[in-house]
């Protein structure tokens, strides 16, 4: 429940392999750092993060982004 109110989530080099669909419930999230993690896909719910301004994915294993990424109207940094 505490995570739901976070505005920043720093997972830098933490070994994250995937994000749960529940990430979309973090409605206050503005900054998400997934740099240097073997994440190979993002959940569709990522598009529900309407306040997200920065999504950092350096060295992730993504081959594509979900269509819902287009819903992130405040996204300034990808």
CSV table of N, CA, C and O in Angstrom, one decimal, residues 8-51:
chain,number,residue,atom,x,y,z
A,8,UNK,N,8.6,8.2,-7.0
A,8,UNK,CA,9.8,7.8,-7.6
A,8,UNK,C,10.1,6.3,-7.3
A,8,UNK,O,9.9,5.9,-6.1
A,9,UNK,N,10.5,5.5,-8.3
A,9,UNK,CA,10.8,4.1,-8.0
A,9,UNK,C,12.1,3.9,-8.7
A,9,UNK,O,12.2,3.9,-10.0
A,10,UNK,N,13.2,3.6,-7.9
A,10,UNK,CA,14.5,3.4,-8.5
A,10,UNK,C,14.9,1.9,-8.3
A,10,UNK,O,15.1,1.4,-7.2
A,11,UNK,N,14.9,1.2,-9.5
A,11,UNK,CA,15.2,-0.2,-9.5
A,11,UNK,C,16.6,-0.4,-10.2
A,11,UNK,O,16.8,-1.5,-10.7
A,12,UNK,N,17.4,0.5,-10.2
A,12,UNK,CA,18.7,0.5,-10.9
A,12,UNK,C,19.5,-0.8,-10.5
A,12,UNK,O,19.7,-1.0,-9.3
A,13,UNK,N,19.9,-1.6,-11.4
A,13,UNK,CA,20.7,-2.8,-11.2
A,13,UNK,C,20.1,-3.7,-10.1
A,13,UNK,O,20.9,-4.2,-9.3
A,14,UNK,N,18.8,-3.8,-10.0
A,14,UNK,CA,18.3,-4.6,-8.9
A,14,UNK,C,17.8,-6.0,-9.3
A,14,UNK,O,17.3,-6.7,-8.5
A,15,UNK,N,18.1,-6.4,-10.6
A,15,UNK,CA,17.8,-7.7,-11.0
A,15,UNK,C,16.3,-7.9,-11.4
A,15,UNK,O,15.8,-9.0,-11.5
A,16,UNK,N,15.6,-6.8,-11.6
A,16,UNK,CA,14.2,-6.9,-12.0
A,16,UNK,C,14.1,-7.6,-13.3
A,16,UNK,O,14.7,-7.1,-14.3
A,17,UNK,N,13.3,-8.6,-13.5
A,17,UNK,CA,13.1,-9.3,-14.8
A,17,UNK,C,11.8,-8.9,-15.4
A,17,UNK,O,11.6,-9.1,-16.6
A,18,UNK,N,10.8,-8.5,-14.6
A,18,UNK,CA,9.5,-8.1,-15.2
A,18,UNK,C,8.8,-7.2,-14.2
A,18,UNK,O,9.0,-7.3,-13.0
A,19,UNK,N,7.9,-6.4,-14.7
A,19,UNK,CA,7.0,-5.6,-13.9
A,19,UNK,C,5.7,-6.2,-13.8
A,19,UNK,O,5.2,-6.7,-14.8
A,20,UNK,N,5.0,-6.2,-12.6
A,20,UNK,CA,3.7,-6.8,-12.6
A,20,UNK,C,2.7,-5.8,-13.2
A,20,UNK,O,2.9,-4.6,-13.2
A,21,UNK,N,1.5,-6.4,-13.6
A,21,UNK,CA,0.5,-5.5,-14.1
A,21,UNK,C,0.0,-4.5,-13.1
A,21,UNK,O,-0.4,-3.4,-13.4
A,22,UNK,N,0.2,-4.8,-11.8
A,22,UNK,CA,-0.2,-3.9,-10.7
A,22,UNK,C,0.6,-2.6,-10.7
A,22,UNK,O,0.2,-1.7,-10.0
A,23,UNK,N,1.7,-2.5,-11.5
A,23,UNK,CA,2.4,-1.2,-11.6
A,23,UNK,C,1.5,-0.1,-12.0
A,23,UNK,O,1.7,1.0,-11.5
A,24,UNK,N,0.4,-0.4,-12.7
A,24,UNK,CA,-0.5,0.6,-13.1
A,24,UNK,C,-1.3,1.3,-12.0
A,24,UNK,O,-1.9,2.3,-12.2
A,25,UNK,N,-1.2,0.6,-10.8
A,25,UNK,CA,-1.9,1.2,-9.7
A,25,UNK,C,-1.1,2.3,-9.0
A,25,UNK,O,-1.6,3.0,-8.1
A,26,UNK,N,0.1,2.5,-9.4
A,26,UNK,CA,1.0,3.5,-8.8
A,26,UNK,C,0.7,4.8,-9.5
A,26,UNK,O,1.6,5.4,-10.1
A,27,UNK,N,-0.5,5.3,-9.3
A,27,UNK,CA,-1.0,6.5,-10.1
A,27,UNK,C,-0.2,7.8,-9.8
A,27,UNK,O,-0.3,8.7,-10.6
A,28,UNK,N,0.6,7.9,-8.8
A,28,UNK,CA,1.4,9.1,-8.5
A,28,UNK,C,2.8,9.0,-9.0
A,28,UNK,O,3.6,10.0,-8.9
A,29,UNK,N,3.2,7.9,-9.6
A,29,UNK,CA,4.5,7.7,-10.1
A,29,UNK,C,4.9,8.6,-11.2
A,29,UNK,O,4.2,8.8,-12.2
A,30,UNK,N,6.0,9.3,-11.0
A,30,UNK,CA,6.5,10.3,-12.0
A,30,UNK,C,7.8,9.9,-12.6
A,30,UNK,O,8.2,10.4,-13.7
A,31,UNK,N,8.6,9.1,-11.9
A,31,UNK,CA,10.0,8.7,-12.3
A,31,UNK,C,10.2,7.2,-12.0
A,31,UNK,O,10.0,6.8,-10.9
A,32,UNK,N,10.6,6.5,-13.1
A,32,UNK,CA,10.8,5.0,-12.9
A,32,UNK,C,12.1,4.7,-13.6
A,32,UNK,O,12.3,4.9,-14.8
A,33,UNK,N,13.1,4.2,-12.8
A,33,UNK,CA,14.4,3.8,-13.3
A,33,UNK,C,14.5,2.3,-13.3
A,33,UNK,O,14.5,1.6,-12.3
A,34,UNK,N,14.6,1.7,-14.5
A,34,UNK,CA,14.8,0.3,-14.7
A,34,UNK,C,16.1,0.0,-15.4
A,34,UNK,O,16.3,-1.1,-16.0
A,35,UNK,N,17.0,1.0,-15.4
A,35,UNK,CA,18.3,0.8,-16.0
A,35,UNK,C,19.1,-0.4,-15.5
A,35,UNK,O,19.1,-0.7,-14.3
A,36,UNK,N,19.7,-1.1,-16.5
A,36,UNK,CA,20.5,-2.2,-16.2
A,36,UNK,C,19.8,-3.4,-15.5
A,36,UNK,O,20.3,-4.0,-14.5
A,37,UNK,N,18.6,-3.7,-16.0
A,37,UNK,CA,17.8,-4.8,-15.5
A,37,UNK,C,17.4,-5.6,-16.7
A,37,UNK,O,17.2,-5.0,-17.8
A,38,UNK,N,17.3,-6.9,-16.6
A,38,UNK,CA,17.0,-7.8,-17.8
A,38,UNK,C,15.5,-7.8,-18.1
A,38,UNK,O,14.9,-8.9,-18.4
A,39,UNK,N,14.8,-6.7,-18.0
A,39,UNK,CA,13.4,-6.6,-18.3
A,39,UNK,C,13.2,-6.8,-19.8
A,39,UNK,O,13.8,-6.1,-20.6
A,40,UNK,N,12.3,-7.8,-20.2
A,40,UNK,CA,12.2,-8.0,-21.6
A,40,UNK,C,10.8,-7.5,-22.1
A,40,UNK,O,10.6,-7.6,-23.3
A,41,UNK,N,9.9,-7.1,-21.3
A,41,UNK,CA,8.7,-6.5,-21.7
A,41,UNK,C,8.1,-5.6,-20.6
A,41,UNK,O,8.4,-5.8,-19.4
A,42,UNK,N,7.2,-4.7,-21.0
A,42,UNK,CA,6.5,-3.9,-20.1
A,42,UNK,C,5.0,-4.3,-20.1
A,42,UNK,O,4.5,-4.5,-21.2
A,43,UNK,N,4.4,-4.3,-18.9
A,43,UNK,CA,3.0,-4.6,-18.9
A,43,UNK,C,2.1,-3.5,-19.6
A,43,UNK,O,2.5,-2.4,-19.6
A,44,UNK,N,1.0,-3.9,-20.1
A,44,UNK,CA,0.0,-3.0,-20.7
A,44,UNK,C,-0.3,-1.9,-19.8
A,44,UNK,O,-0.5,-0.8,-20.2
A,45,UNK,N,-0.4,-2.2,-18.5
A,45,UNK,CA,-0.8,-1.2,-17.5
A,45,UNK,C,0.1,-0.1,-17.3
A,45,UNK,O,-0.2,0.9,-16.6
A,46,UNK,N,1.3,-0.1,-17.9
A,46,UNK,CA,2.3,1.0,-17.9
A,46,UNK,C,1.6,2.3,-18.4
A,46,UNK,O,1.9,3.4,-17.9
A,47,UNK,N,0.7,2.1,-19.3
A,47,UNK,CA,0.0,3.3,-19.9
A,47,UNK,C,-0.9,4.0,-18.9
A,47,UNK,O,-1.4,5.1,-19.1
A,48,UNK,N,-1.2,3.4,-17.7
A,48,UNK,CA,-2.1,3.9,-16.7
A,48,UNK,C,-1.3,4.9,-15.8
A,48,UNK,O,-1.9,5.5,-14.9
A,49,UNK,N,0.0,5.0,-16.0
A,49,UNK,CA,0.8,5.9,-15.1
A,49,UNK,C,0.8,7.3,-15.7
A,49,UNK,O,1.7,7.8,-16.2
A,50,UNK,N,-0.4,7.9,-15.5
A,50,UNK,CA,-0.6,9.2,-16.2
A,50,UNK,C,0.3,10.4,-15.7
A,50,UNK,O,0.4,11.4,-16.4
A,51,UNK,N,1.0,10.2,-14.6
A,51,UNK,CA,1.9,11.3,-14.1
A,51,UNK,C,3.4,11.0,-14.5
A,51,UNK,O,4.2,11.8,-14.2
